[in-house]
Amino acid sequence: SLTNCITVILLTFQTNILTELRNWKLSLIQHHKLQMKQEKEKHAAHVKQLCNEMENLKELLHTYEISIARKDEVVITNLTQAREKEKERIELMRKFTLWRIQHVKASQEEYANRIADKQFRTTLMKKVWAAWRSLSEEKWKDKVARACQLRAEDVCVQLTNEYEAKIAELTANLEQTKAEILRLHSERDQYEDTMKKAFMRGVCALNLEAMTMFQGK
Protein backbone atom coordinates (compact mmCIF):
# COMPACT_ATOMS: atom_id res chain seq x y z
CA SER A 1 0.00 0.00 0.00
CA LEU A 2 0.99 3.63 -0.26
CA THR A 3 1.60 3.89 3.49
CA ASN A 4 3.94 0.93 3.42
CA CYS A 5 5.79 2.38 0.43
CA ILE A 6 6.17 5.72 2.20
CA THR A 7 7.34 3.94 5.34
CA VAL A 8 9.93 2.00 3.33
CA ILE A 9 11.07 5.23 1.67
CA LEU A 10 11.41 6.94 5.06
CA LEU A 11 13.31 4.01 6.51
CA THR A 12 15.59 3.95 3.47
CA PHE A 13 16.11 7.72 3.76
CA GLN A 14 16.91 7.35 7.46
CA THR A 15 19.30 4.47 6.77
CA ASN A 16 21.06 6.48 4.04
CA ILE A 17 21.42 9.47 6.36
CA LEU A 18 22.81 7.32 9.18
CA THR A 19 25.16 5.57 6.77
CA GLU A 20 26.35 8.90 5.36
CA LEU A 21 26.94 10.27 8.87
CA ARG A 22 28.76 7.09 9.87
CA ASN A 23 30.92 7.22 6.73
CA TRP A 24 31.62 10.89 7.35
CA LYS A 25 32.62 10.13 10.93
CA LEU A 26 34.90 7.27 9.84
CA SER A 27 36.41 9.45 7.12
CA LEU A 28 37.02 12.22 9.63
CA ILE A 29 38.65 9.80 12.06
CA GLN A 30 40.82 8.33 9.30
CA HIS A 31 41.81 11.83 8.22
CA HIS A 32 42.70 12.69 11.81
CA LYS A 33 44.72 9.50 12.19
CA LEU A 34 46.52 10.23 8.92
CA GLN A 35 47.35 13.77 10.06
CA MET A 36 48.56 12.44 13.42
CA LYS A 37 50.69 9.84 11.63
CA GLN A 38 52.14 12.47 9.31
CA GLU A 39 52.90 14.79 12.22
CA LYS A 40 54.54 11.95 14.14
CA GLU A 41 56.60 10.99 11.09
CA LYS A 42 57.67 14.60 10.58
CA HIS A 43 58.51 14.91 14.27
CA ALA A 44 60.43 11.62 14.25
CA ALA A 45 62.35 12.69 11.16
CA HIS A 46 63.14 16.05 12.72
CA VAL A 47 64.25 14.45 15.98
CA LYS A 48 66.38 11.99 14.02
CA GLN A 49 67.94 14.86 12.11
CA LEU A 50 68.64 16.70 15.37
CA CYS A 51 70.16 13.56 16.85
CA ASN A 52 72.38 13.16 13.82
CA GLU A 53 73.42 16.78 14.14
CA MET A 54 74.11 16.27 17.83
CA GLU A 55 76.19 13.19 17.06
CA ASN A 56 78.10 15.16 14.44
CA LEU A 57 78.61 17.96 16.94
CA LYS A 58 79.79 15.47 19.52
CA GLU A 59 82.30 14.10 17.04
CA LEU A 60 83.33 17.65 16.22
CA LEU A 61 83.72 18.39 19.92
CA HIS A 62 85.75 15.25 20.32
CA THR A 63 87.95 16.38 17.42
CA TYR A 64 88.23 19.81 19.01
CA GLU A 65 89.26 18.23 22.31
CA ILE A 66 91.98 16.23 20.56
CA SER A 67 93.11 19.35 18.70
CA ILE A 68 93.10 21.38 21.91
CA ALA A 69 95.40 18.83 23.51
CA ARG A 70 97.86 19.23 20.63
CA LYS A 71 97.71 22.97 19.99
CA ASP A 72 99.27 25.81 21.80
CA GLU A 73 97.48 28.14 24.17
CA VAL A 74 96.12 30.42 21.42
CA VAL A 75 94.63 27.52 19.53
CA ILE A 76 93.24 26.12 22.80
CA THR A 77 91.54 29.46 23.51
CA ASN A 78 89.99 29.62 20.03
CA LEU A 79 88.78 26.04 20.21
CA THR A 80 87.35 26.65 23.65
CA GLN A 81 85.36 29.59 22.30
CA ALA A 82 84.17 27.49 19.38
CA ARG A 83 83.18 24.75 21.78
CA GLU A 84 81.18 27.17 23.87
CA LYS A 85 79.41 28.40 20.76
CA GLU A 86 78.61 24.84 19.76
CA LYS A 87 77.30 24.16 23.24
CA GLU A 88 75.10 27.20 22.98
CA ARG A 89 73.92 26.01 19.56
CA ILE A 90 73.20 22.55 20.95
CA GLU A 91 71.30 24.10 23.84
CA LEU A 92 69.30 26.24 21.44
CA MET A 93 68.53 23.20 19.32
CA ARG A 94 67.45 21.27 22.42
CA LYS A 95 65.16 24.11 23.49
CA PHE A 96 63.77 24.35 19.96
CA THR A 97 63.10 20.59 19.96
CA LEU A 98 61.29 20.82 23.28
CA TRP A 99 59.25 23.74 21.98
CA ARG A 100 58.43 21.79 18.82
CA ILE A 101 57.25 18.81 20.87
CA GLN A 102 55.07 21.04 23.03
CA HIS A 103 53.67 22.75 19.94
CA VAL A 104 52.79 19.39 18.36
CA LYS A 105 51.10 18.24 21.56
CA ALA A 106 49.13 21.49 21.75
CA SER A 107 48.08 21.10 18.10
CA GLN A 108 46.99 17.54 18.76
CA GLU A 109 44.95 18.57 21.79
CA GLU A 110 43.34 21.41 19.84
CA TYR A 111 42.48 19.08 16.97
CA ALA A 112 41.05 16.49 19.38
CA ASN A 113 38.92 19.21 21.00
CA ARG A 114 37.61 20.27 17.57
CA ILE A 115 36.75 16.65 16.72
CA ALA A 116 34.94 16.25 20.05
CA ASP A 117 33.02 19.49 19.47
CA LYS A 118 32.00 18.38 15.97
CA GLN A 119 30.90 15.01 17.33
CA PHE A 120 28.81 16.74 19.99
CA ARG A 121 27.15 18.99 17.42
CA THR A 122 26.49 15.99 15.18
CA THR A 123 24.85 14.07 18.03
CA LEU A 124 22.78 17.13 18.93
CA MET A 125 21.67 17.52 15.30
CA LYS A 126 20.64 13.86 15.23
CA LYS A 127 18.50 14.34 18.34
CA VAL A 128 16.90 17.49 16.95
CA TRP A 129 16.24 15.77 13.63
CA ALA A 130 14.64 12.77 15.36
CA ALA A 131 12.41 15.06 17.45
CA TRP A 132 11.33 17.13 14.45
CA ARG A 133 10.65 14.06 12.36
CA SER A 134 8.50 12.49 15.07
CA LEU A 135 6.41 15.68 15.22
CA SER A 136 5.98 16.23 11.48
CA GLU A 137 5.92 12.66 10.19
CA GLU A 138 2.10 12.34 10.08
CA LYS A 139 1.60 15.68 8.33
CA TRP A 140 4.34 14.82 5.91
CA LYS A 141 2.76 11.46 5.13
CA ASP A 142 -0.56 13.15 4.36
CA LYS A 143 1.12 15.70 2.10
CA VAL A 144 3.07 13.00 0.30
CA ALA A 145 -0.07 10.89 -0.17
CA ARG A 146 -2.02 13.82 -1.62
CA ALA A 147 0.87 14.81 -3.84
CA CYS A 148 1.29 11.24 -5.07
CA GLN A 149 -2.44 10.96 -5.80
CA LEU A 150 -2.50 14.22 -7.75
CA ARG A 151 0.64 13.24 -9.61
CA ALA A 152 -0.82 9.82 -10.47
CA GLU A 153 -3.99 11.43 -11.79
CA ASP A 154 -2.00 13.86 -13.92
CA VAL A 155 0.12 11.02 -15.28
CA CYS A 156 -3.00 8.97 -16.13
CA VAL A 157 -4.59 11.90 -17.96
CA GLN A 158 -1.37 12.62 -19.82
CA LEU A 159 -0.91 8.96 -20.82
CA THR A 160 -4.56 8.77 -21.98
CA ASN A 161 -4.13 11.83 -24.17
CA GLU A 162 -0.86 10.54 -25.57
CA TYR A 163 -2.36 7.11 -26.37
CA GLU A 164 -5.44 8.66 -28.01
CA ALA A 165 -3.25 10.90 -30.15
CA LYS A 166 -1.06 7.92 -31.06
CA ILE A 167 -4.12 5.82 -31.99
CA ALA A 168 -5.45 8.64 -34.17
CA GLU A 169 -2.06 8.98 -35.86
CA LEU A 170 -1.81 5.23 -36.47
CA THR A 171 -5.39 5.15 -37.82
CA ALA A 172 -4.60 7.95 -40.27
CA ASN A 173 -1.42 6.16 -41.33
CA LEU A 174 -3.41 2.93 -41.84
CA GLU A 175 -5.99 4.67 -44.04
CA GLN A 176 -3.24 6.31 -46.04
CA THR A 177 -1.50 2.95 -46.46
CA LYS A 178 -4.73 1.29 -47.62
CA ALA A 179 -5.26 4.04 -50.21
CA GLU A 180 -1.67 3.60 -51.41
CA ILE A 181 -2.18 -0.17 -51.74
CA LEU A 182 -5.37 0.36 -53.78
CA ARG A 183 -3.55 2.82 -56.03
CA LEU A 184 -0.69 0.36 -56.57
CA HIS A 185 -3.15 -2.46 -57.40
CA SER A 186 -4.88 -0.21 -59.96
CA GLU A 187 -1.55 0.74 -61.51
CA ARG A 188 -0.52 -2.92 -61.66
CA ASP A 189 -3.79 -3.87 -63.41
CA GLN A 190 -3.35 -1.06 -65.92
CA TYR A 191 0.27 -2.10 -66.50
CA GLU A 192 -0.71 -5.75 -67.06
CA ASP A 193 -3.48 -4.71 -69.50
CA THR A 194 -1.04 -2.51 -71.39
CA MET A 195 1.49 -5.34 -71.57
CA LYS A 196 -1.17 -7.74 -72.89
CA LYS A 197 -2.22 -5.30 -75.60
CA ALA A 198 1.39 -4.65 -76.56
CA PHE A 199 2.05 -8.40 -76.72
CA MET A 200 -1.03 -8.98 -78.89
CA ARG A 201 0.04 -6.18 -81.23
CA GLY A 202 3.47 -7.73 -81.47
CA VAL A 203 2.00 -11.17 -82.28
CA CYS A 204 -0.30 -9.69 -84.96
CA ALA A 205 2.63 -7.86 -86.53
CA LEU A 206 4.69 -11.06 -86.65
CA ASN A 207 1.77 -12.95 -88.22
CA LEU A 208 1.33 -10.27 -90.89
CA GLU A 209 5.04 -10.30 -91.64
CA ALA A 210 5.02 -14.09 -91.97
CA MET A 211 1.99 -14.04 -94.28
CA THR A 212 3.68 -11.42 -96.45
CA MET A 213 6.80 -13.53 -96.73
CA PHE A 214 4.84 -16.66 -97.68
CA GLN A 215 2.79 -14.76 -100.30
CA GLY A 216 5.95 -13.32 -101.80
CA LYS A 217 7.49 -16.78 -102.21
PDB file of C-alpha atoms in Angstrom:
ATOM      1  CA  SER A   1       0.000   0.000   0.000  1.00  0.00           C
ATOM      2  CA  LEU A   2       0.992   3.634  -0.263  1.00  0.00           C
ATOM      3  CA  THR A   3       1.602   3.894   3.491  1.00  0.00           C
ATOM      4  CA  ASN A   4       3.944   0.930   3.416  1.00  0.00           C
ATOM      5  CA  CYS A   5       5.790   2.385   0.426  1.00  0.00           C
ATOM      6  CA  ILE A   6       6.170   5.718   2.196  1.00  0.00           C
ATOM      7  CA  THR A   7       7.336   3.940   5.339  1.00  0.00           C
ATOM      8  CA  VAL A   8       9.930   1.999   3.334  1.00  0.00           C
ATOM      9  CA  ILE A   9      11.068   5.232   1.668  1.00  0.00           C
ATOM     10  CA  LEU A  10      11.406   6.941   5.056  1.00  0.00           C
ATOM     11  CA  LEU A  11      13.314   4.005   6.508  1.00  0.00           C
ATOM     12  CA  THR A  12      15.592   3.952   3.473  1.00  0.00           C
ATOM     13  CA  PHE A  13      16.105   7.715   3.757  1.00  0.00           C
ATOM     14  CA  GLN A  14      16.905   7.349   7.455  1.00  0.00           C
ATOM     15  CA  THR A  15      19.298   4.469   6.769  1.00  0.00           C
ATOM     16  CA  ASN A  16      21.055   6.475   4.038  1.00  0.00           C
ATOM     17  CA  ILE A  17      21.417   9.466   6.360  1.00  0.00           C
ATOM     18  CA  LEU A  18      22.810   7.317   9.178  1.00  0.00           C
ATOM     19  CA  THR A  19      25.161   5.565   6.767  1.00  0.00           C
ATOM     20  CA  GLU A  20      26.351   8.896   5.361  1.00  0.00           C
ATOM     21  CA  LEU A  21      26.940  10.268   8.870  1.00  0.00           C
ATOM     22  CA  ARG A  22      28.758   7.091   9.867  1.00  0.00           C
ATOM     23  CA  ASN A  23      30.916   7.217   6.729  1.00  0.00           C
ATOM     24  CA  TRP A  24      31.615  10.890   7.353  1.00  0.00           C
ATOM     25  CA  LYS A  25      32.617  10.128  10.932  1.00  0.00           C
ATOM     26  CA  LEU A  26      34.902   7.270   9.839  1.00  0.00           C
ATOM     27  CA  SER A  27      36.415   9.446   7.116  1.00  0.00           C
ATOM     28  CA  LEU A  28      37.022  12.219   9.635  1.00  0.00           C
ATOM     29  CA  ILE A  29      38.647   9.797  12.064  1.00  0.00           C
ATOM     30  CA  GLN A  30      40.824   8.330   9.298  1.00  0.00           C
ATOM     31  CA  HIS A  31      41.806  11.834   8.215  1.00  0.00           C
ATOM     32  CA  HIS A  32      42.699  12.692  11.813  1.00  0.00           C
ATOM     33  CA  LYS A  33      44.723   9.501  12.187  1.00  0.00           C
ATOM     34  CA  LEU A  34      46.518  10.234   8.917  1.00  0.00           C
ATOM     35  CA  GLN A  35      47.353  13.769  10.056  1.00  0.00           C
ATOM     36  CA  MET A  36      48.560  12.436  13.419  1.00  0.00           C
ATOM     37  CA  LYS A  37      50.688   9.845  11.625  1.00  0.00           C
ATOM     38  CA  GLN A  38      52.140  12.466   9.305  1.00  0.00           C
ATOM     39  CA  GLU A  39      52.898  14.791  12.217  1.00  0.00           C
ATOM     40  CA  LYS A  40      54.536  11.955  14.145  1.00  0.00           C
ATOM     41  CA  GLU A  41      56.602  10.993  11.089  1.00  0.00           C
ATOM     42  CA  LYS A  42      57.667  14.605  10.575  1.00  0.00           C
ATOM     43  CA  HIS A  43      58.514  14.909  14.266  1.00  0.00           C
ATOM     44  CA  ALA A  44      60.433  11.625  14.254  1.00  0.00           C
ATOM     45  CA  ALA A  45      62.354  12.686  11.161  1.00  0.00           C
ATOM     46  CA  HIS A  46      63.137  16.051  12.717  1.00  0.00           C
ATOM     47  CA  VAL A  47      64.252  14.450  15.985  1.00  0.00           C
ATOM     48  CA  LYS A  48      66.381  11.990  14.020  1.00  0.00           C
ATOM     49  CA  GLN A  49      67.944  14.863  12.113  1.00  0.00           C
ATOM     50  CA  LEU A  50      68.637  16.698  15.372  1.00  0.00           C
ATOM     51  CA  CYS A  51      70.155  13.556  16.851  1.00  0.00           C
ATOM     52  CA  ASN A  52      72.377  13.160  13.820  1.00  0.00           C
ATOM     53  CA  GLU A  53      73.424  16.778  14.141  1.00  0.00           C
ATOM     54  CA  MET A  54      74.107  16.269  17.833  1.00  0.00           C
ATOM     55  CA  GLU A  55      76.188  13.190  17.055  1.00  0.00           C
ATOM     56  CA  ASN A  56      78.098  15.164  14.441  1.00  0.00           C
ATOM     57  CA  LEU A  57      78.611  17.960  16.943  1.00  0.00           C
ATOM     58  CA  LYS A  58      79.795  15.468  19.524  1.00  0.00           C
ATOM     59  CA  GLU A  59      82.303  14.096  17.036  1.00  0.00           C
ATOM     60  CA  LEU A  60      83.327  17.652  16.225  1.00  0.00           C
ATOM     61  CA  LEU A  61      83.720  18.393  19.921  1.00  0.00           C
ATOM     62  CA  HIS A  62      85.752  15.250  20.320  1.00  0.00           C
ATOM     63  CA  THR A  63      87.945  16.382  17.419  1.00  0.00           C
ATOM     64  CA  TYR A  64      88.230  19.806  19.005  1.00  0.00           C
ATOM     65  CA  GLU A  65      89.259  18.228  22.309  1.00  0.00           C
ATOM     66  CA  ILE A  66      91.976  16.229  20.560  1.00  0.00           C
ATOM     67  CA  SER A  67      93.113  19.351  18.703  1.00  0.00           C
ATOM     68  CA  ILE A  68      93.101  21.377  21.913  1.00  0.00           C
ATOM     69  CA  ALA A  69      95.397  18.829  23.514  1.00  0.00           C
ATOM     70  CA  ARG A  70      97.861  19.226  20.631  1.00  0.00           C
ATOM     71  CA  LYS A  71      97.705  22.971  19.988  1.00  0.00           C
ATOM     72  CA  ASP A  72      99.274  25.814  21.796  1.00  0.00           C
ATOM     73  CA  GLU A  73      97.484  28.139  24.172  1.00  0.00           C
ATOM     74  CA  VAL A  74      96.119  30.421  21.421  1.00  0.00           C
ATOM     75  CA  VAL A  75      94.630  27.515  19.532  1.00  0.00           C
ATOM     76  CA  ILE A  76      93.236  26.123  22.801  1.00  0.00           C
ATOM     77  CA  THR A  77      91.543  29.457  23.512  1.00  0.00           C
ATOM     78  CA  ASN A  78      89.993  29.621  20.026  1.00  0.00           C
ATOM     79  CA  LEU A  79      88.780  26.043  20.206  1.00  0.00           C
ATOM     80  CA  THR A  80      87.348  26.652  23.646  1.00  0.00           C
ATOM     81  CA  GLN A  81      85.365  29.588  22.302  1.00  0.00           C
ATOM     82  CA  ALA A  82      84.167  27.492  19.379  1.00  0.00           C
ATOM     83  CA  ARG A  83      83.180  24.753  21.784  1.00  0.00           C
ATOM     84  CA  GLU A  84      81.178  27.168  23.869  1.00  0.00           C
ATOM     85  CA  LYS A  85      79.407  28.404  20.762  1.00  0.00           C
ATOM     86  CA  GLU A  86      78.611  24.842  19.760  1.00  0.00           C
ATOM     87  CA  LYS A  87      77.297  24.155  23.244  1.00  0.00           C
ATOM     88  CA  GLU A  88      75.102  27.202  22.977  1.00  0.00           C
ATOM     89  CA  ARG A  89      73.921  26.011  19.564  1.00  0.00           C
ATOM     90  CA  ILE A  90      73.202  22.550  20.945  1.00  0.00           C
ATOM     91  CA  GLU A  91      71.296  24.099  23.835  1.00  0.00           C
ATOM     92  CA  LEU A  92      69.295  26.239  21.442  1.00  0.00           C
ATOM     93  CA  MET A  93      68.530  23.198  19.319  1.00  0.00           C
ATOM     94  CA  ARG A  94      67.447  21.272  22.415  1.00  0.00           C
ATOM     95  CA  LYS A  95      65.162  24.108  23.489  1.00  0.00           C
ATOM     96  CA  PHE A  96      63.770  24.346  19.964  1.00  0.00           C
ATOM     97  CA  THR A  97      63.101  20.590  19.958  1.00  0.00           C
ATOM     98  CA  LEU A  98      61.293  20.816  23.280  1.00  0.00           C
ATOM     99  CA  TRP A  99      59.252  23.740  21.975  1.00  0.00           C
ATOM    100  CA  ARG A 100      58.433  21.786  18.818  1.00  0.00           C
ATOM    101  CA  ILE A 101      57.252  18.807  20.866  1.00  0.00           C
ATOM    102  CA  GLN A 102      55.071  21.038  23.034  1.00  0.00           C
ATOM    103  CA  HIS A 103      53.669  22.752  19.939  1.00  0.00           C
ATOM    104  CA  VAL A 104      52.790  19.387  18.356  1.00  0.00           C
ATOM    105  CA  LYS A 105      51.104  18.242  21.557  1.00  0.00           C
ATOM    106  CA  ALA A 106      49.133  21.486  21.748  1.00  0.00           C
ATOM    107  CA  SER A 107      48.077  21.101  18.102  1.00  0.00           C
ATOM    108  CA  GLN A 108      46.987  17.538  18.758  1.00  0.00           C
ATOM    109  CA  GLU A 109      44.950  18.571  21.792  1.00  0.00           C
ATOM    110  CA  GLU A 110      43.339  21.407  19.843  1.00  0.00           C
ATOM    111  CA  TYR A 111      42.482  19.077  16.975  1.00  0.00           C
ATOM    112  CA  ALA A 112      41.054  16.494  19.380  1.00  0.00           C
ATOM    113  CA  ASN A 113      38.922  19.211  20.996  1.00  0.00           C
ATOM    114  CA  ARG A 114      37.610  20.269  17.567  1.00  0.00           C
ATOM    115  CA  ILE A 115      36.752  16.652  16.725  1.00  0.00           C
ATOM    116  CA  ALA A 116      34.938  16.251  20.045  1.00  0.00           C
ATOM    117  CA  ASP A 117      33.017  19.495  19.472  1.00  0.00           C
ATOM    118  CA  LYS A 118      31.996  18.379  15.967  1.00  0.00           C
ATOM    119  CA  GLN A 119      30.901  15.006  17.330  1.00  0.00           C
ATOM    120  CA  PHE A 120      28.809  16.740  19.987  1.00  0.00           C
ATOM    121  CA  ARG A 121      27.150  18.991  17.421  1.00  0.00           C
ATOM    122  CA  THR A 122      26.490  15.988  15.178  1.00  0.00           C
ATOM    123  CA  THR A 123      24.849  14.073  18.035  1.00  0.00           C
ATOM    124  CA  LEU A 124      22.781  17.128  18.931  1.00  0.00           C
ATOM    125  CA  MET A 125      21.673  17.523  15.303  1.00  0.00           C
ATOM    126  CA  LYS A 126      20.635  13.864  15.227  1.00  0.00           C
ATOM    127  CA  LYS A 127      18.496  14.337  18.344  1.00  0.00           C
ATOM    128  CA  VAL A 128      16.897  17.488  16.951  1.00  0.00           C
ATOM    129  CA  TRP A 129      16.237  15.769  13.634  1.00  0.00           C
ATOM    130  CA  ALA A 130      14.638  12.775  15.361  1.00  0.00           C
ATOM    131  CA  ALA A 131      12.406  15.060  17.453  1.00  0.00           C
ATOM    132  CA  TRP A 132      11.332  17.134  14.454  1.00  0.00           C
ATOM    133  CA  ARG A 133      10.654  14.060  12.358  1.00  0.00           C
ATOM    134  CA  SER A 134       8.498  12.485  15.070  1.00  0.00           C
ATOM    135  CA  LEU A 135       6.407  15.677  15.218  1.00  0.00           C
ATOM    136  CA  SER A 136       5.979  16.233  11.480  1.00  0.00           C
ATOM    137  CA  GLU A 137       5.918  12.658  10.190  1.00  0.00           C
ATOM    138  CA  GLU A 138       2.098  12.343  10.084  1.00  0.00           C
ATOM    139  CA  LYS A 139       1.598  15.675   8.332  1.00  0.00           C
ATOM    140  CA  TRP A 140       4.343  14.823   5.914  1.00  0.00           C
ATOM    141  CA  LYS A 141       2.765  11.465   5.135  1.00  0.00           C
ATOM    142  CA  ASP A 142      -0.563  13.155   4.356  1.00  0.00           C
ATOM    143  CA  LYS A 143       1.119  15.702   2.101  1.00  0.00           C
ATOM    144  CA  VAL A 144       3.067  12.997   0.296  1.00  0.00           C
ATOM    145  CA  ALA A 145      -0.074  10.892  -0.166  1.00  0.00           C
ATOM    146  CA  ARG A 146      -2.023  13.818  -1.621  1.00  0.00           C
ATOM    147  CA  ALA A 147       0.868  14.815  -3.836  1.00  0.00           C
ATOM    148  CA  CYS A 148       1.292  11.240  -5.070  1.00  0.00           C
ATOM    149  CA  GLN A 149      -2.435  10.956  -5.796  1.00  0.00           C
ATOM    150  CA  LEU A 150      -2.495  14.223  -7.746  1.00  0.00           C
ATOM    151  CA  ARG A 151       0.640  13.236  -9.612  1.00  0.00           C
ATOM    152  CA  ALA A 152      -0.817   9.825 -10.474  1.00  0.00           C
ATOM    153  CA  GLU A 153      -3.993  11.433 -11.787  1.00  0.00           C
ATOM    154  CA  ASP A 154      -1.998  13.864 -13.921  1.00  0.00           C
ATOM    155  CA  VAL A 155       0.118  11.019 -15.283  1.00  0.00           C
ATOM    156  CA  CYS A 156      -2.997   8.975 -16.128  1.00  0.00           C
ATOM    157  CA  VAL A 157      -4.587  11.900 -17.959  1.00  0.00           C
ATOM    158  CA  GLN A 158      -1.365  12.617 -19.816  1.00  0.00           C
ATOM    159  CA  LEU A 159      -0.911   8.959 -20.816  1.00  0.00           C
ATOM    160  CA  THR A 160      -4.556   8.767 -21.978  1.00  0.00           C
ATOM    161  CA  ASN A 161      -4.131  11.835 -24.165  1.00  0.00           C
ATOM    162  CA  GLU A 162      -0.863  10.536 -25.572  1.00  0.00           C
ATOM    163  CA  TYR A 163      -2.355   7.108 -26.367  1.00  0.00           C
ATOM    164  CA  GLU A 164      -5.441   8.657 -28.007  1.00  0.00           C
ATOM    165  CA  ALA A 165      -3.246  10.895 -30.146  1.00  0.00           C
ATOM    166  CA  LYS A 166      -1.055   7.919 -31.058  1.00  0.00           C
ATOM    167  CA  ILE A 167      -4.124   5.815 -31.991  1.00  0.00           C
ATOM    168  CA  ALA A 168      -5.446   8.636 -34.170  1.00  0.00           C
ATOM    169  CA  GLU A 169      -2.064   8.979 -35.857  1.00  0.00           C
ATOM    170  CA  LEU A 170      -1.815   5.226 -36.470  1.00  0.00           C
ATOM    171  CA  THR A 171      -5.393   5.151 -37.825  1.00  0.00           C
ATOM    172  CA  ALA A 172      -4.600   7.952 -40.272  1.00  0.00           C
ATOM    173  CA  ASN A 173      -1.417   6.159 -41.332  1.00  0.00           C
ATOM    174  CA  LEU A 174      -3.415   2.930 -41.839  1.00  0.00           C
ATOM    175  CA  GLU A 175      -5.988   4.669 -44.044  1.00  0.00           C
ATOM    176  CA  GLN A 176      -3.237   6.309 -46.038  1.00  0.00           C
ATOM    177  CA  THR A 177      -1.501   2.955 -46.462  1.00  0.00           C
ATOM    178  CA  LYS A 178      -4.726   1.291 -47.625  1.00  0.00           C
ATOM    179  CA  ALA A 179      -5.264   4.038 -50.206  1.00  0.00           C
ATOM    180  CA  GLU A 180      -1.671   3.605 -51.406  1.00  0.00           C
ATOM    181  CA  ILE A 181      -2.183  -0.167 -51.737  1.00  0.00           C
ATOM    182  CA  LEU A 182      -5.373   0.358 -53.779  1.00  0.00           C
ATOM    183  CA  ARG A 183      -3.550   2.823 -56.028  1.00  0.00           C
ATOM    184  CA  LEU A 184      -0.690   0.355 -56.571  1.00  0.00           C
ATOM    185  CA  HIS A 185      -3.148  -2.458 -57.396  1.00  0.00           C
ATOM    186  CA  SER A 186      -4.875  -0.206 -59.960  1.00  0.00           C
ATOM    187  CA  GLU A 187      -1.547   0.741 -61.508  1.00  0.00           C
ATOM    188  CA  ARG A 188      -0.521  -2.921 -61.658  1.00  0.00           C
ATOM    189  CA  ASP A 189      -3.786  -3.875 -63.409  1.00  0.00           C
ATOM    190  CA  GLN A 190      -3.348  -1.059 -65.918  1.00  0.00           C
ATOM    191  CA  TYR A 191       0.274  -2.096 -66.499  1.00  0.00           C
ATOM    192  CA  GLU A 192      -0.714  -5.749 -67.064  1.00  0.00           C
ATOM    193  CA  ASP A 193      -3.480  -4.708 -69.495  1.00  0.00           C
ATOM    194  CA  THR A 194      -1.039  -2.512 -71.390  1.00  0.00           C
ATOM    195  CA  MET A 195       1.493  -5.339 -71.568  1.00  0.00           C
ATOM    196  CA  LYS A 196      -1.170  -7.742 -72.888  1.00  0.00           C
ATOM    197  CA  LYS A 197      -2.220  -5.302 -75.601  1.00  0.00           C
ATOM    198  CA  ALA A 198       1.391  -4.650 -76.555  1.00  0.00           C
ATOM    199  CA  PHE A 199       2.054  -8.404 -76.725  1.00  0.00           C
ATOM    200  CA  MET A 200      -1.028  -8.978 -78.894  1.00  0.00           C
ATOM    201  CA  ARG A 201       0.042  -6.177 -81.233  1.00  0.00           C
ATOM    202  CA  GLY A 202       3.470  -7.732 -81.471  1.00  0.00           C
ATOM    203  CA  VAL A 203       1.999 -11.172 -82.282  1.00  0.00           C
ATOM    204  CA  CYS A 204      -0.304  -9.686 -84.962  1.00  0.00           C
ATOM    205  CA  ALA A 205       2.635  -7.857 -86.528  1.00  0.00           C
ATOM    206  CA  LEU A 206       4.690 -11.064 -86.649  1.00  0.00           C
ATOM    207  CA  ASN A 207       1.768 -12.951 -88.222  1.00  0.00           C
ATOM    208  CA  LEU A 208       1.329 -10.267 -90.888  1.00  0.00           C
ATOM    209  CA  GLU A 209       5.037 -10.298 -91.636  1.00  0.00           C
ATOM    210  CA  ALA A 210       5.025 -14.093 -91.972  1.00  0.00           C
ATOM    211  CA  MET A 211       1.994 -14.043 -94.283  1.00  0.00           C
ATOM    212  CA  THR A 212       3.678 -11.422 -96.447  1.00  0.00           C
ATOM    213  CA  MET A 213       6.804 -13.529 -96.731  1.00  0.00           C
ATOM    214  CA  PHE A 214       4.839 -16.659 -97.682  1.00  0.00           C
ATOM    215  CA  GLN A 215       2.786 -14.764-100.300  1.00  0.00           C
ATOM    216  CA  GLY A 216       5.954 -13.318-101.799  1.00  0.00           C
ATOM    217  CA  LYS A 217       7.494 -16.778-102.214  1.00  0.00           C
TER     218      LYS A 217
END
